Amino acid sequence: MSSRTVIRGGLVITASDEIHADVLIEDTRIAALASPGSQNWSADRTIDATGRYVIPGGVDAHTHMELPFGGTHASDTFETGTRAAAWGGTTTIVDFAVQSVGTTLREGLDAWHAKAEGNCAIDYAFHMIVSDVNEETLKEMDLLIEEGVTSFKQFMAYPGVFYSDDGQILRAMQRAAGNGGLIMMHAENGIAIDVLVEQALARGETDPRHHGEVRKALLEAEATHRAIRLAQVAGAPLYVVHVSAAEAVAELARARDDGLNVFGETCPQYLFLSTDNLAEPGFEGAKYVCSTPLRPREHQARLWQGLRTNDLQVVSTDHCPFCFTGQKELGRGDFSKIPNGLPGVENRMDLLHQAVVDGHISRRRWIEIACAAPARMFGLYPKKGTITPGADADVVIYDPHAEQVMSAATHHMNVDYSAYEGKRVTGRVETVLSRGEPVIDQREYTGRAGHGVFTPRSTCQYLN
Ligand code: DUC
Ligand code: ZN
Ligand code: ZN
């Protein structure tokens, strides 16, 4: 039995177009778009989107549900985190499965499948964190690509945990050059940072703001440069995650001007927050400890510029929430023990809409950086990231005039604070469809754990 939904009267916004159109959904997919009122489609369900935007569901290509980190776990499970994502208009997440040192990629991926399967409200996919490069791991990369896990994160930071040295990075990049994988890089010089951490603590500099001071912008830029050159030597594309420093954007821009397949992602926290937050009195700054760290607010203009000029292509959240009570507090008296990460999976689409309201980006660019480009970058397009016949009916009805105040009191993420507490934004999600099924219906949750399925990905669709 097929079901039909019609969305009438809205402004359909994709990365390429803004058109007033009615949208027909048959079962799980977009079937057709037509001029408003021109088609007398019969439907089981009609959604009146007059005065609303009709946009593709968000694709958040960087989340860490349940991530083990710093002796604790990220506080959102796949169930709570994907429900919160849906509330915020995101209908696909790409989370990071983790290979721990001494284990295989297979073991890591199986463990993450077990955490997610049957629990997600929206569709999900995986990247693989590679912590232990060896002959076996390199062969396993080929197998994972066949299973739709086509991107691999390496860390130039966190020695002794996730860290890879330049040789390990080069080997993984060489493999990716051959098998079509995309290497995602956490670009910070972790060896140098650890020296600065030790020296800061020895001087008695233990407050959260010192986290930002030791993780210097220059050490992000240096690592970014090194990653670019290693990728160039390997002949592989490169995607740099959570770019926060102006100097790192400059490295990416130069590489792109040279014609290299080098891409960059930033996150809302770097666009809207700064070291001012890390320096909040008492231990409040711990709420804003993440890596790469927040930067002085002067960096924000360069990030916005990079997003406008396509030197940065994607905004994802790096959603990695830790409660202030009991988790962030592990680092009282020693900033290096504060678990790194910020909540945000629910806030991204709204914050980026606010960027439209503020004049930083256009409406189409909003959809491009939040939906279409991440889908293309990670091999999900056009199934995800756009509204076109044949695409999954992952659709958000967005009210661009509604006002809201972000707060832990009203958000749905499983974390006891909001990084944007009290922030007033214009625009709000009204209804969310995931493969044609309402997950949020007129601001009521109608989804269910287990609706979301693992979504295998093709290789990167963004290469020159
Ligand atoms: N950065 C974070 O802030 N959290 C988790 C891992 C990372 O690289
Ligand atoms: Zn990282
Ligand atoms: Zn991350």
XYZ file of C-alpha atoms in Angstrom, residues 27-406:
380
model
C 6.062 6.352 0.267
C 9.601 7.171 1.314
C 10.710 9.371 -1.589
C 10.135 12.683 -3.282
C 8.011 11.951 -6.367
C 7.496 15.366 -7.968
C 7.605 19.150 -7.618
C 5.051 21.357 -9.362
C 3.967 24.986 -9.541
C 1.799 25.871 -6.554
C -1.777 24.699 -7.063
C -1.105 23.375 -10.561
C -1.602 19.708 -9.695
C -4.624 18.130 -8.117
C -2.623 15.389 -6.416
C -4.665 13.133 -4.157
C -2.958 12.548 -0.840
C -3.326 10.720 2.456
C -1.820 13.705 4.152
C -1.507 17.351 3.166
C 0.874 19.744 4.871
C 0.162 23.440 4.469
C 3.563 25.143 4.221
C 2.283 28.615 3.334
C 4.732 31.191 4.626
C 7.224 28.442 5.475
C 10.423 27.129 3.950
C 10.501 23.565 2.652
C 14.108 22.442 3.001
C 16.057 19.177 2.875
C 16.655 17.578 6.241
C 20.017 18.557 7.675
C 23.024 16.281 7.269
C 25.308 16.516 10.292
C 28.505 14.825 9.158
C 30.303 14.953 12.506
C 28.764 13.586 15.704
C 30.020 11.503 18.619
C 27.097 9.787 20.314
C 28.253 7.799 23.381
C 31.927 8.482 22.592
C 34.246 7.171 25.322
C 36.540 10.095 26.133
C 38.652 11.206 29.081
C 37.402 8.470 31.405
C 33.721 9.088 30.644
C 31.231 8.892 27.766
C 29.496 11.526 25.686
C 26.115 11.904 27.373
C 23.849 11.489 24.338
C 23.102 7.942 23.289
C 22.150 7.217 19.696
C 18.544 7.296 20.902
C 18.608 10.642 22.698
C 21.033 12.264 20.271
C 19.154 11.372 17.096
C 15.857 12.451 18.662
C 17.415 15.816 19.496
C 18.846 16.029 15.981
C 15.348 15.568 14.556
C 14.003 18.331 16.805
C 16.615 20.578 15.249
C 15.801 19.651 11.643
C 18.636 17.184 11.064
C 17.597 13.907 9.451
C 20.971 12.233 8.890
C 24.027 12.001 11.101
C 27.410 10.582 10.235
C 28.922 9.418 13.525
C 32.432 8.177 14.235
C 33.059 4.510 14.967
C 36.308 4.106 16.905
C 39.178 1.690 16.437
C 41.108 1.591 19.703
C 44.821 0.846 19.642
C 45.384 -2.922 19.515
C 42.009 -3.733 17.956
C 40.792 -3.994 14.369
C 38.608 -1.649 12.366
C 36.063 -4.489 12.168
C 35.774 -4.725 15.956
C 35.324 -0.969 16.258
C 32.742 -0.775 13.502
C 30.765 -3.750 14.856
C 30.692 -2.142 18.296
C 29.289 1.099 16.866
C 26.701 -0.761 14.791
C 25.568 -2.449 17.996
C 25.203 0.897 19.789
C 23.181 2.480 16.979
C 21.062 -0.297 15.515
C 17.420 -0.155 16.548
C 17.934 3.035 18.535
C 18.005 5.879 16.042
C 15.131 8.214 15.208
C 16.791 9.316 11.949
C 19.124 7.718 9.440
C 22.773 7.348 10.292
C 26.081 6.444 8.719
C 29.600 5.973 10.036
C 33.088 7.286 9.513
C 35.885 5.205 11.036
C 38.435 6.630 13.473
C 41.734 4.912 12.702
C 43.949 4.885 15.791
C 46.264 2.038 14.882
C 47.638 1.971 11.353
C 49.233 -1.362 10.410
C 49.150 -3.775 7.477
C 45.860 -5.308 8.630
C 44.176 -1.947 9.214
C 45.158 -0.748 5.761
C 43.588 -3.826 4.166
C 40.476 -3.407 6.284
C 40.001 0.112 4.905
C 39.207 -1.448 1.507
C 36.586 -3.729 3.070
C 34.929 -0.901 4.971
C 34.573 1.116 1.791
C 32.681 -1.811 0.262
C 30.342 -1.683 3.258
C 29.638 2.013 2.824
C 32.057 3.359 5.425
C 34.140 5.450 3.068
C 35.897 8.020 5.267
C 38.574 7.628 7.925
C 39.508 10.056 10.654
C 43.048 10.379 11.897
C 44.361 12.522 14.719
C 47.513 14.609 14.806
C 46.484 15.340 18.416
C 45.919 13.222 21.542
C 49.260 11.324 21.746
C 48.795 7.915 23.353
C 45.084 7.760 22.548
C 44.006 8.478 18.976
C 47.296 9.940 17.703
C 48.905 8.919 14.418
C 52.428 9.958 13.465
C 53.271 11.337 10.026
C 54.293 7.906 8.722
C 51.009 6.342 9.788
C 49.114 9.236 8.261
C 51.019 8.947 4.992
C 50.321 5.199 4.797
C 46.591 5.675 5.364
C 46.518 8.471 2.798
C 48.320 6.317 0.252
C 45.712 3.606 0.806
C 42.924 6.150 0.416
C 44.490 7.383 -2.823
C 44.108 3.840 -4.152
C 40.703 2.842 -2.757
C 38.736 6.099 -2.994
C 38.538 6.720 0.759
C 38.546 10.196 2.222
C 40.949 10.959 5.078
C 39.483 13.321 7.661
C 42.092 15.039 9.798
C 42.035 16.387 13.320
C 44.781 18.892 12.604
C 46.507 20.046 15.775
C 50.128 19.364 16.695
C 49.375 17.242 19.752
C 53.011 16.532 20.609
C 53.769 20.249 20.947
C 50.459 20.913 22.702
C 51.242 18.299 25.351
C 54.490 20.131 26.175
C 52.604 23.403 26.558
C 49.933 21.702 28.713
C 52.596 20.330 31.054
C 54.312 23.736 31.311
C 51.032 25.585 31.929
C 49.997 23.201 34.700
C 53.474 23.495 36.273
C 52.929 27.276 36.401
C 49.621 26.702 38.197
C 47.540 27.685 35.174
C 44.718 25.212 35.700
C 41.559 27.105 34.647
C 39.524 26.204 31.552
C 40.726 29.262 29.640
C 44.251 27.805 29.552
C 42.899 24.976 27.393
C 42.457 27.591 24.662
C 45.827 29.190 25.306
C 47.951 26.053 24.998
C 46.144 24.736 21.921
C 47.533 27.530 19.809
C 46.123 28.653 16.469
C 49.633 28.301 15.022
C 49.701 24.641 16.024
C 46.389 24.104 14.213
C 47.774 25.912 11.161
C 51.035 23.955 11.251
C 49.220 20.633 11.442
C 46.812 21.698 8.711
C 49.738 22.586 6.469
C 51.469 19.281 7.219
C 48.313 17.276 6.551
C 47.845 19.058 3.235
C 51.414 18.309 2.144
C 51.188 14.657 3.230
C 47.941 14.305 1.253
C 49.595 15.964 -1.731
C 52.520 13.541 -1.560
C 50.092 10.608 -1.299
C 47.894 11.940 -4.091
C 44.849 11.684 -1.830
C 42.004 14.088 -1.066
C 41.849 15.550 2.436
C 39.006 16.826 4.631
C 40.085 18.849 7.667
C 37.547 18.651 10.496
C 36.541 21.386 12.955
C 38.648 24.202 11.515
C 38.677 27.044 14.047
C 41.746 29.223 13.367
C 42.006 31.928 10.700
C 45.545 30.730 9.973
C 44.241 27.215 9.229
C 41.623 28.598 6.818
C 44.464 30.404 5.046
C 46.312 27.092 4.599
C 43.198 25.488 3.112
C 42.542 28.457 0.837
C 46.109 28.360 -0.497
C 45.918 24.620 -1.166
C 42.596 25.004 -2.941
C 43.983 27.864 -5.027
C 46.716 25.409 -6.043
C 43.959 23.079 -7.259
C 44.262 20.426 -4.561
C 41.309 18.334 -3.397
C 41.466 19.783 0.096
C 38.281 20.489 2.026
C 37.409 22.090 5.333
C 34.652 21.886 7.884
C 33.868 24.318 10.639
C 31.284 24.127 13.415
C 28.733 26.535 14.907
C 30.735 26.906 18.126
C 33.608 28.512 16.222
C 31.235 30.839 14.397
C 29.187 31.954 17.402
C 31.366 31.420 20.509
C 34.879 32.517 21.435
C 37.604 32.495 24.089
C 35.362 34.963 25.974
C 33.205 31.946 26.811
C 36.201 29.853 27.876
C 37.139 32.681 30.252
C 33.724 32.827 31.952
C 34.132 33.071 35.736
C 34.358 30.165 38.136
C 34.491 26.883 36.309
C 31.829 27.923 33.750
C 34.436 27.985 30.980
C 34.579 24.167 31.145
C 31.277 24.103 29.251
C 33.161 25.422 26.235
C 36.186 23.121 26.302
C 36.513 21.322 22.986
C 39.328 20.637 20.526
C 40.196 22.398 18.346
C 39.447 25.096 20.927
C 37.321 28.200 20.674
C 39.373 31.126 19.359
C 39.402 34.883 19.994
C 36.367 36.339 18.221
C 38.520 37.980 15.530
C 38.823 34.539 13.900
C 35.101 34.376 13.183
C 35.196 36.794 10.236
C 37.710 34.554 8.436
C 35.513 31.498 8.997
C 32.432 33.283 7.619
C 34.476 34.453 4.668
C 35.725 30.914 4.056
C 32.150 29.664 4.067
C 31.112 32.303 1.546
C 34.060 31.667 -0.790
C 33.868 27.863 -0.500
C 37.288 27.566 1.111
C 35.208 25.871 3.815
C 32.494 23.601 2.449
C 30.670 22.074 5.404
C 29.327 23.063 8.801
C 28.781 20.135 11.128
C 28.580 20.100 14.890
C 31.236 17.785 16.355
C 28.384 17.097 18.791
C 30.104 15.521 21.787
C 28.166 16.487 24.922
C 29.351 16.092 28.493
C 27.251 17.213 31.436
C 28.670 20.044 33.495
C 27.824 18.192 36.690
C 29.889 15.058 37.078
C 31.592 15.132 33.683
C 33.071 18.557 32.891
C 33.769 18.736 36.629
C 36.373 15.981 36.252
C 38.701 18.794 35.226
C 38.295 21.108 38.209
C 41.823 22.138 39.139
C 43.299 20.703 35.901
C 41.931 21.894 32.558
C 43.578 18.968 30.773
C 41.151 16.589 32.505
C 38.008 18.352 31.252
C 36.360 16.030 28.720
C 36.576 17.735 25.321
C 33.353 18.424 23.522
C 30.246 20.563 23.109
C 26.588 19.774 22.527
C 25.016 21.179 19.374
C 23.322 18.608 17.135
C 19.934 20.228 17.860
C 21.134 23.801 17.276
C 23.010 23.724 13.973
C 20.225 24.348 11.465
C 18.799 27.201 13.570
C 22.166 28.861 14.190
C 22.964 28.726 10.489
C 19.544 30.171 9.692
C 20.397 32.964 12.110
C 23.530 33.480 10.012
C 21.214 34.065 7.055
C 19.204 36.565 9.121
C 22.457 38.259 10.192
C 23.626 38.530 6.570
C 26.642 36.203 6.768
C 25.370 33.746 4.144
C 22.507 33.408 1.676
C 19.579 31.059 2.146
C 20.871 28.712 -0.555
C 24.320 28.690 0.990
C 22.681 27.768 4.311
C 21.222 24.671 2.682
C 24.439 23.958 0.829
C 26.751 23.944 3.850
C 24.252 22.180 6.143
C 22.653 19.644 3.786
C 23.907 19.318 0.213
C 27.678 19.694 0.605
C 27.988 17.238 3.518
C 25.856 14.772 1.556
C 28.097 15.138 -1.506
C 31.295 15.123 0.514
C 30.406 11.817 2.111
C 28.662 10.016 -0.726
C 25.019 10.420 0.259
C 23.830 12.695 -2.565
C 21.138 13.025 -3.923
C 19.492 10.465 -1.611
C 20.155 12.986 1.159
C 20.780 16.727 1.096
C 18.313 17.938 -1.535
C 14.684 17.907 -2.627
C 14.425 16.307 -6.031
C 12.443 13.411 -7.519
C 13.933 10.137 -6.303
C 15.566 11.607 -3.199
C 14.605 10.310 0.235
C 11.693 12.360 1.564
C 13.766 13.859 4.380
C 12.073 17.230 4.501
C 11.814 20.026 7.051
C 9.000 22.570 7.176
C 10.805 25.575 8.621
C 9.158 28.695 10.027
C 11.595 31.527 9.229
C 9.756 34.071 11.394
C 9.275 32.159 14.670
C 11.495 33.341 17.487
C 13.083 31.060 20.043
C 15.493 31.285 22.933
C 17.990 28.453 23.141
